[in-house]
Coordinates of C-alpha atoms in Angstrom, one line a residue:
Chain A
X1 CA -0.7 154.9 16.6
X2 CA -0.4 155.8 13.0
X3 CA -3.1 154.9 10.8
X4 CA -1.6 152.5 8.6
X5 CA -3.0 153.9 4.7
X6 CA -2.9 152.3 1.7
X7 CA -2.5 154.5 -1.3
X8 CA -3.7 152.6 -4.8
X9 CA -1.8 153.5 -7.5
X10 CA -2.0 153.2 -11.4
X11 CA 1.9 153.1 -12.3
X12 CA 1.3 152.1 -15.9
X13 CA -1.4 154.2 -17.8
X14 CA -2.7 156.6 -15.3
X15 CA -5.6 159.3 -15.9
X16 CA -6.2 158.2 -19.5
X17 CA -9.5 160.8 -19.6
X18 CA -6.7 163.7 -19.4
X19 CA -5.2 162.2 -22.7
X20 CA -6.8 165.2 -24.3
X21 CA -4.7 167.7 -22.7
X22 CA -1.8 165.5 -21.7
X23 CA 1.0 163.4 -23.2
X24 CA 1.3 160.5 -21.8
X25 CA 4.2 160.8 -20.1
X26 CA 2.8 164.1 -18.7
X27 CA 0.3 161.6 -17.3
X28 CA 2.4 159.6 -15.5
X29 CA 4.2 162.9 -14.2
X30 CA 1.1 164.7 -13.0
X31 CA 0.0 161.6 -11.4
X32 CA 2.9 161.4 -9.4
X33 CA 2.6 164.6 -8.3
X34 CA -0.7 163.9 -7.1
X35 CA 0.7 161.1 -5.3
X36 CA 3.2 163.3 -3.4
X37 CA 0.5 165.7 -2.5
X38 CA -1.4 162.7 -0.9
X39 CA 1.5 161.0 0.4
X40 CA 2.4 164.6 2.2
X41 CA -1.4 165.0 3.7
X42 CA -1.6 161.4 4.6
X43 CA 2.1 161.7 7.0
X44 CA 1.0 165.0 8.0
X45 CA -2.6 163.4 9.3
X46 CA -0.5 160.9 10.8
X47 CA -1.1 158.3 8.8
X48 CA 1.4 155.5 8.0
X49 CA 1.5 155.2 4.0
X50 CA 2.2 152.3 1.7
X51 CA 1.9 152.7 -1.9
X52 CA -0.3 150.1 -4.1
X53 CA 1.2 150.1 -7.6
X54 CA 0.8 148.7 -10.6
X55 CA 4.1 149.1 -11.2
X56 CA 7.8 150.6 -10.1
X57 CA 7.0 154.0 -8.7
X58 CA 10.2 156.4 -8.2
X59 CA 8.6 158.5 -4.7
X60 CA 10.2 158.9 -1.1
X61 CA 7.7 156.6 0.3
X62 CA 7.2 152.8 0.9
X63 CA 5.7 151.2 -2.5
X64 CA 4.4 147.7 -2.7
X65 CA 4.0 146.7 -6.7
X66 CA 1.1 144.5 -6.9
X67 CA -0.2 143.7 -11.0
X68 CA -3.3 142.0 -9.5
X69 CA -6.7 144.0 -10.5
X70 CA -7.2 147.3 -7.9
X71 CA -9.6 145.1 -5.6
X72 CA -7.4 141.9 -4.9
X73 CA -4.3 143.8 -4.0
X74 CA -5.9 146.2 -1.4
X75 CA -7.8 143.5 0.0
X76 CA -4.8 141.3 0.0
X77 CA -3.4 144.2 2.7
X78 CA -6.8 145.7 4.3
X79 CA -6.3 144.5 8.0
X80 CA -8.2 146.2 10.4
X81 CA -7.4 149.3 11.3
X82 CA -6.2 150.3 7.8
X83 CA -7.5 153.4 5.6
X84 CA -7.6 153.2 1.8
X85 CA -6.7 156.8 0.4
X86 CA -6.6 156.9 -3.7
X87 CA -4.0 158.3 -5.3
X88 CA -5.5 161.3 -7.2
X89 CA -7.4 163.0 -4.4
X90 CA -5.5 166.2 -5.1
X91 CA -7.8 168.4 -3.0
X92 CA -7.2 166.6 0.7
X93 CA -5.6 168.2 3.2
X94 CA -4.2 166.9 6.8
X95 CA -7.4 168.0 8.2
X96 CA -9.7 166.4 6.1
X97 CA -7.9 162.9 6.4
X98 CA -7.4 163.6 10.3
X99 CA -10.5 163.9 10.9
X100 CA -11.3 160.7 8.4
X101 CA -9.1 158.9 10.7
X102 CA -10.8 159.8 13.5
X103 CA -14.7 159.1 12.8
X104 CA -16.0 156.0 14.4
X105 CA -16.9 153.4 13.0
X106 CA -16.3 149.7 11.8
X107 CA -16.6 151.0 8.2
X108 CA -16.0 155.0 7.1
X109 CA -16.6 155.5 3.9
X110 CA -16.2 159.2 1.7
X111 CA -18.1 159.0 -1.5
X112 CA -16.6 160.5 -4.5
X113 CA -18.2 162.3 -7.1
X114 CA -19.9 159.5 -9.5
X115 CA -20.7 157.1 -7.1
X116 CA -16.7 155.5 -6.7
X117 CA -15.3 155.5 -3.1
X118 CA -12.3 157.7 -2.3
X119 CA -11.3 157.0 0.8
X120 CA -12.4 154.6 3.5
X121 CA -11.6 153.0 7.3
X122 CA -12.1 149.7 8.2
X123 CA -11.8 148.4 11.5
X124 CA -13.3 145.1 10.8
X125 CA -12.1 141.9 9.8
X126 CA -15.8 140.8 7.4
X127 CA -15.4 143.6 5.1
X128 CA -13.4 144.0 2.3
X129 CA -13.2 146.3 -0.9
X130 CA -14.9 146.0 -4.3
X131 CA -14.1 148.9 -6.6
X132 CA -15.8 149.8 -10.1
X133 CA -17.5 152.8 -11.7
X134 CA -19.8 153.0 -8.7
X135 CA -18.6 151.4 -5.8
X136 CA -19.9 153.5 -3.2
X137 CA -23.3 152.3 -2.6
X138 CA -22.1 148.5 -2.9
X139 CA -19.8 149.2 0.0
X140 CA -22.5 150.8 2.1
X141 CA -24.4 147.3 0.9
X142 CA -21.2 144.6 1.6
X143 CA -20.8 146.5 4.9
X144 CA -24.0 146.8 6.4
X145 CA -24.0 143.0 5.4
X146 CA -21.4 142.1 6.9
X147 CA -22.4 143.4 10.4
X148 CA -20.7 146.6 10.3
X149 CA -21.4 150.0 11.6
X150 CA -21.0 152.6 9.4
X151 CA -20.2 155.8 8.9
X152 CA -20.3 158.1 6.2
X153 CA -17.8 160.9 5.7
X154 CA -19.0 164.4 3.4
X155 CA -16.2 165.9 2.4
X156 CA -15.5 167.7 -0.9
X157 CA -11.7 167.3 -0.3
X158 CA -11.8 163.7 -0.2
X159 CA -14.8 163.7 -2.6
X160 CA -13.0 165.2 -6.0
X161 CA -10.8 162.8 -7.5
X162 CA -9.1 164.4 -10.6
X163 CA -10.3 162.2 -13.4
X164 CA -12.1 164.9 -16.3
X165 CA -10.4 167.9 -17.8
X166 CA -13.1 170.2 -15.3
X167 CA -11.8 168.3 -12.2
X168 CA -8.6 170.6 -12.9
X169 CA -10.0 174.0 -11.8
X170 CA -10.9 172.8 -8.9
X171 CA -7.4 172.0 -8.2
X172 CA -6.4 175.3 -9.5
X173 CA -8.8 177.1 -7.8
X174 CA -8.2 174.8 -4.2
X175 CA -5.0 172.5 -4.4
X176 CA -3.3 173.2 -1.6
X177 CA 0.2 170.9 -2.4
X178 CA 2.1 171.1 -5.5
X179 CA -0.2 170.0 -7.8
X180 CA -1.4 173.1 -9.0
X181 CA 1.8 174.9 -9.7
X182 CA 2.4 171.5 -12.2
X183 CA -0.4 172.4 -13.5
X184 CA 0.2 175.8 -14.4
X185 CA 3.7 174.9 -15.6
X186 CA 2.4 172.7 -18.0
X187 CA 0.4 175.7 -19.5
X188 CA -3.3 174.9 -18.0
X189 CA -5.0 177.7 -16.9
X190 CA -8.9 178.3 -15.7
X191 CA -11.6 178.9 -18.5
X192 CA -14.9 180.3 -18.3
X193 CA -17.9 179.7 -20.7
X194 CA -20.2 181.1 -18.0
X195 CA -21.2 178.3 -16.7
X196 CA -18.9 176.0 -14.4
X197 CA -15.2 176.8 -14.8
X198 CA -13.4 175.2 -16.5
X199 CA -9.6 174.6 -17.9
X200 CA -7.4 175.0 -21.1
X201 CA -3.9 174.6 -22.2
X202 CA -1.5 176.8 -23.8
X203 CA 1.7 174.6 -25.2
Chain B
X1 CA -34.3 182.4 15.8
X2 CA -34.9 180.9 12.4
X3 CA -32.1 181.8 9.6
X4 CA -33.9 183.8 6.9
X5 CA -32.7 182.0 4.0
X6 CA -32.5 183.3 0.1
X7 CA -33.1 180.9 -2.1
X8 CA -32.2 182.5 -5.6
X9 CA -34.1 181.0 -8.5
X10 CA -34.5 181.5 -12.3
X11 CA -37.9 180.5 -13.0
X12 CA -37.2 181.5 -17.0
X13 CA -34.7 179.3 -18.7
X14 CA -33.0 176.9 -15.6
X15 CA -30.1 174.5 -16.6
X16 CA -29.8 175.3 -20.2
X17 CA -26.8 172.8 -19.9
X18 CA -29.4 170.2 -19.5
X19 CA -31.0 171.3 -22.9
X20 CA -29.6 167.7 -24.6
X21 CA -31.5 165.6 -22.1
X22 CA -34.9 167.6 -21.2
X23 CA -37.2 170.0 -23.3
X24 CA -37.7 173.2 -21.8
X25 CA -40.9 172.4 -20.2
X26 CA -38.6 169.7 -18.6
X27 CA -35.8 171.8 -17.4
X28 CA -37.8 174.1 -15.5
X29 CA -40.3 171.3 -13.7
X30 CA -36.9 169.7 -13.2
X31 CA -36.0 173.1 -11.3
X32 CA -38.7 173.7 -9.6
X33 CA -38.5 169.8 -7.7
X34 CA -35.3 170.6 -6.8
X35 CA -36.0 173.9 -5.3
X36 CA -38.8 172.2 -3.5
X37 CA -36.0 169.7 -2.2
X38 CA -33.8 172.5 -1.0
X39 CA -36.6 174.1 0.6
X40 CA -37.8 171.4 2.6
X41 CA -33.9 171.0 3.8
X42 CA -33.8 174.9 4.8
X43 CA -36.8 174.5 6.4
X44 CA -35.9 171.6 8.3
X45 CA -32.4 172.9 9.1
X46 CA -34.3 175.7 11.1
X47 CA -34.2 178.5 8.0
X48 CA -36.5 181.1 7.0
X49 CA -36.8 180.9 3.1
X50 CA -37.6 183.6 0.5
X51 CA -37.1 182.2 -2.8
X52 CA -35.8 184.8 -4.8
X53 CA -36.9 184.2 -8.6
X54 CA -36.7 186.3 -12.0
X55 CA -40.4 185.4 -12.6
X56 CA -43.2 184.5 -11.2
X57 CA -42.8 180.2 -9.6
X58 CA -45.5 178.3 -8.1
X59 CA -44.4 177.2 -5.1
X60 CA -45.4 176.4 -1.5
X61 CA -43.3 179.5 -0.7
X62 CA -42.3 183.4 0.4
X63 CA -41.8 184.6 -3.3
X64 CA -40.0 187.7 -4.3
X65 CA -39.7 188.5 -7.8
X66 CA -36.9 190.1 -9.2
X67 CA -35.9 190.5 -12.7
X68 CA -32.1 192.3 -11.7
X69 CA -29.5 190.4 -12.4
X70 CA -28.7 187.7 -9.4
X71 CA -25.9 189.7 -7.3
X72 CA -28.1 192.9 -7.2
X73 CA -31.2 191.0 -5.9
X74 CA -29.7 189.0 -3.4
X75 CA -27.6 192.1 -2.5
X76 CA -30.5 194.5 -1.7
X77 CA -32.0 191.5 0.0
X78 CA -28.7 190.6 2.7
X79 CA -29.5 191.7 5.9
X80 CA -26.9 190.5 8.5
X81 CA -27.8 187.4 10.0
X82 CA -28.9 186.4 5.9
X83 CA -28.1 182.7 4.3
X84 CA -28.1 182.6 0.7
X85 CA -28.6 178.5 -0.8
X86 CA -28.6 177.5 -4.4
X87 CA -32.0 176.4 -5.5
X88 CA -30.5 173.3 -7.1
X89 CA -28.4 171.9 -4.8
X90 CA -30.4 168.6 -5.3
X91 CA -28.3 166.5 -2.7
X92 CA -28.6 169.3 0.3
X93 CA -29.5 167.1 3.5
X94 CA -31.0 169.2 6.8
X95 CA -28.2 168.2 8.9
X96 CA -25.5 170.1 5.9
X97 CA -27.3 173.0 6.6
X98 CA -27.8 172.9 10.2
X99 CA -24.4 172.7 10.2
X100 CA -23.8 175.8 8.0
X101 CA -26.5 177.6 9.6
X102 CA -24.4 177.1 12.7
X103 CA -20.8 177.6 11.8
X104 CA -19.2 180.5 12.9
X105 CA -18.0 183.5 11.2
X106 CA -19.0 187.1 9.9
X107 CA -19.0 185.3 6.5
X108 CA -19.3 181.5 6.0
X109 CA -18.9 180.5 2.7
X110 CA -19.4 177.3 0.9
X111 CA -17.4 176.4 -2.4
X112 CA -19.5 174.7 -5.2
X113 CA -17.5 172.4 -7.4
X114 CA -16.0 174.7 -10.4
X115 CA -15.4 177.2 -8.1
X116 CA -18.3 179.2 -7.2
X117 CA -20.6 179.5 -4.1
X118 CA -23.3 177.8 -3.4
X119 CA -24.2 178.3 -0.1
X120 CA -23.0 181.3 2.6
X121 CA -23.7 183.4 5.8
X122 CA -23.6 186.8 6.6
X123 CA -23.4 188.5 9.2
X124 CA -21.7 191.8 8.9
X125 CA -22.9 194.6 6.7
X126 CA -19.8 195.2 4.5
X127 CA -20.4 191.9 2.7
X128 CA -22.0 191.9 -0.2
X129 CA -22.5 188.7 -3.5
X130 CA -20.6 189.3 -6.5
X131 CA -21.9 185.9 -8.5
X132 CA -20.4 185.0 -11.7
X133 CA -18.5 181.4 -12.7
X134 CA -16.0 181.5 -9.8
X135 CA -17.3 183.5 -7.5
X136 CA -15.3 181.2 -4.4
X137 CA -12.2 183.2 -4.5
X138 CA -13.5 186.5 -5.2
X139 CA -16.0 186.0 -2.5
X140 CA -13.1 185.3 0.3
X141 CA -11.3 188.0 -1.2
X142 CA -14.2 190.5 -0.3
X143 CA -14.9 189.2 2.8
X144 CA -10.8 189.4 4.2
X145 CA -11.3 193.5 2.4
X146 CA -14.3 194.0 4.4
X147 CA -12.0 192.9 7.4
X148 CA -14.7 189.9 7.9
X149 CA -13.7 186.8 9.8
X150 CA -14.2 183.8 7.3
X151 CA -15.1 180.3 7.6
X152 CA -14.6 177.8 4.3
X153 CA -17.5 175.2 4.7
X154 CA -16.8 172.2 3.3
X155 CA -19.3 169.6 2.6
X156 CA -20.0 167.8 -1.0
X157 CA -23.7 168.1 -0.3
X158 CA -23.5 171.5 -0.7
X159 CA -20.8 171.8 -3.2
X160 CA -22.3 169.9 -5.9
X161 CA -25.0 172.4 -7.6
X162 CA -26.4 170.4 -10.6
X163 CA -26.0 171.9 -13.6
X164 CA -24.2 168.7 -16.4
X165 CA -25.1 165.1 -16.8
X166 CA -23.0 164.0 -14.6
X167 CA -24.3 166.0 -12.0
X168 CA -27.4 163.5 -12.3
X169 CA -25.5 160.6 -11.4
X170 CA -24.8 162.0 -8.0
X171 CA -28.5 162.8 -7.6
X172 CA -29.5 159.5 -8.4
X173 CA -26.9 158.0 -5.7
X174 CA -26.9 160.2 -2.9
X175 CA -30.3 162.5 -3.6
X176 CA -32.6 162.1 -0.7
X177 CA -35.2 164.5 -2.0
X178 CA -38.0 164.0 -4.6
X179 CA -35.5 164.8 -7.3
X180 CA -34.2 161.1 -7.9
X181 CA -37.8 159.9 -8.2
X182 CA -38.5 162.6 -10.6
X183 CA -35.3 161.8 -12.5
X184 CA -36.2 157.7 -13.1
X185 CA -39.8 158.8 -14.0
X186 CA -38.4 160.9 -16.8
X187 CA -36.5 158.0 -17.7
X188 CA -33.0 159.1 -16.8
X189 CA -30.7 156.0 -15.2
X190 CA -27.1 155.8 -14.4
X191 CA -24.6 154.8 -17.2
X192 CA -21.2 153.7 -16.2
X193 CA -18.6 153.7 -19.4
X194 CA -15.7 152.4 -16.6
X195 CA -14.9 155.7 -15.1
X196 CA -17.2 158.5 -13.8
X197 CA -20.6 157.0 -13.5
X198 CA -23.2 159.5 -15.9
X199 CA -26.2 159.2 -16.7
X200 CA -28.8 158.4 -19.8
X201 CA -31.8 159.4 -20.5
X202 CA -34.7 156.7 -22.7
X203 CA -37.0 158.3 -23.5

């Protein structure tokens, strides 16, 4: 059976720590793309994908719009057997989410960088989400509170979610979907001060 | 048979991009605990370290000093059969680099966030390290040359190679070394401005 997947997503001021390099209209256009490329990896991990927004969304994919914080309209939906995929993971691929899908547990949890959680399982009724700066070690808490076993799931596809000007060469350098040819549309291109690449943009 | 392991190290002026929250005297004890975290992992992955340093390090340890610049000495160094692991990959568990150890391939190469590599396998003589800020793509490039088979090993435990402030964070929530204690002894504690979680420092 498909895993049904939630996708969270921030219709109204999206990736506001790109303002820097991007309009805000770009914004709302690169984060759509982003959302493609996950919607695309999620069908093509056979997941089932509905779309959490904050607001209308034009995409080819079931949307519900839900102006209640992040937290209260995924719980609203999280029966068991759904996964929680966030919108800006611009790095996964079928096989990463596959293979998210398929780990046991009543809980599966993939960190992201910063202590958030970017993707999750659950499989039991007890547990329920709680998301702020960093979330990750709370749900490990709630869950292991709430009775469930848990897994945790290490991968840096699922554990990048493009929020910082440097999380942009690693979609450059990675991105599989059509984020990065956005990307270097738009002008942005890698940049290297010798330490840790990172990007600029040409207008 | 144990995977010999080099573990490149510079034992003179280590995460420079650190310079706003440690003193130099800082920077490299900070270096040297993580090296000792990543060294304790290899060893209890089933590896064979030789820490490969530009100076002399005190550490429990094989030692080879070599003041050429990091390509040449791990190159001179990469027998087949060879692993070469970051020194500060500070949230490295055993089981990630079982795992690598074990993954097949004439060249099994780990990207680090930014695009380099922290972590990889030989095992064909045609290989050889060309370091610099991303390595990751260069480095698959050579191997498909050389007519390698090539295995991309994904893991964030080995992608994350701490080099910013923000690195810290992830040390602080997922380290499982002695490099979190040593961090909250120097004072340094998460800081959460609503996004990425980062750290501070009191001092």
């Amino acid at each position: 059976m498909a895993m049904r997947t939630l996708i969270p997503f921030d219709a109204t001021d999206p990736k506001t720590r790109l303002s820097s390099l991007f309009a805000p209209d770009e914004r709302r256009e690169l984060a759509a793309v982003m959302l493609g490329d996950v919607l695309d990896a999620v069908r093509a991990a056979g997941g089932d994908p509905l779309v959490v927004a904050t607001g209308d969304v034009d995409i080819d994919a079931p949307v519900a719009v839900d102006d209640r914080p992040l937290s209260d309209a995924v719980n609203a939906r999280l029966d068991p057997d759904t996964a929680v995929v966030m919108a800006d993971l611009a790095l996964a691929t079928p096989r990463a989410l596959r293979a998210l899908f398929a780990a046991s547990g009543d809980v599966v949890l993939a960190p992201g960088l910063g202590g958030g959680t970017n993707a999750l399982v659950v499989r039991d009724d007890d547990f329920g989400v709680d998301y702020h700066g960093a979330s990750y070690r709370d749900h490990l808490r709630n869950a292991a509170a709430a009775g469930c076993s848990i897994r945790e799931f290490d991968a840096t596809r699922l554990a990048l979610d493009v929020d910082e000007r440097a999380d942009l060469a690693d979609v450059l350098l990675r991105g599989e979907g059509r984020t990065p040819g956005w990307l270097r549309d738009a002008g942005v291109a890698l940049a290297t001060d010798g330490g840790r690449t990172s990007v600029t943009r040409k207008r």
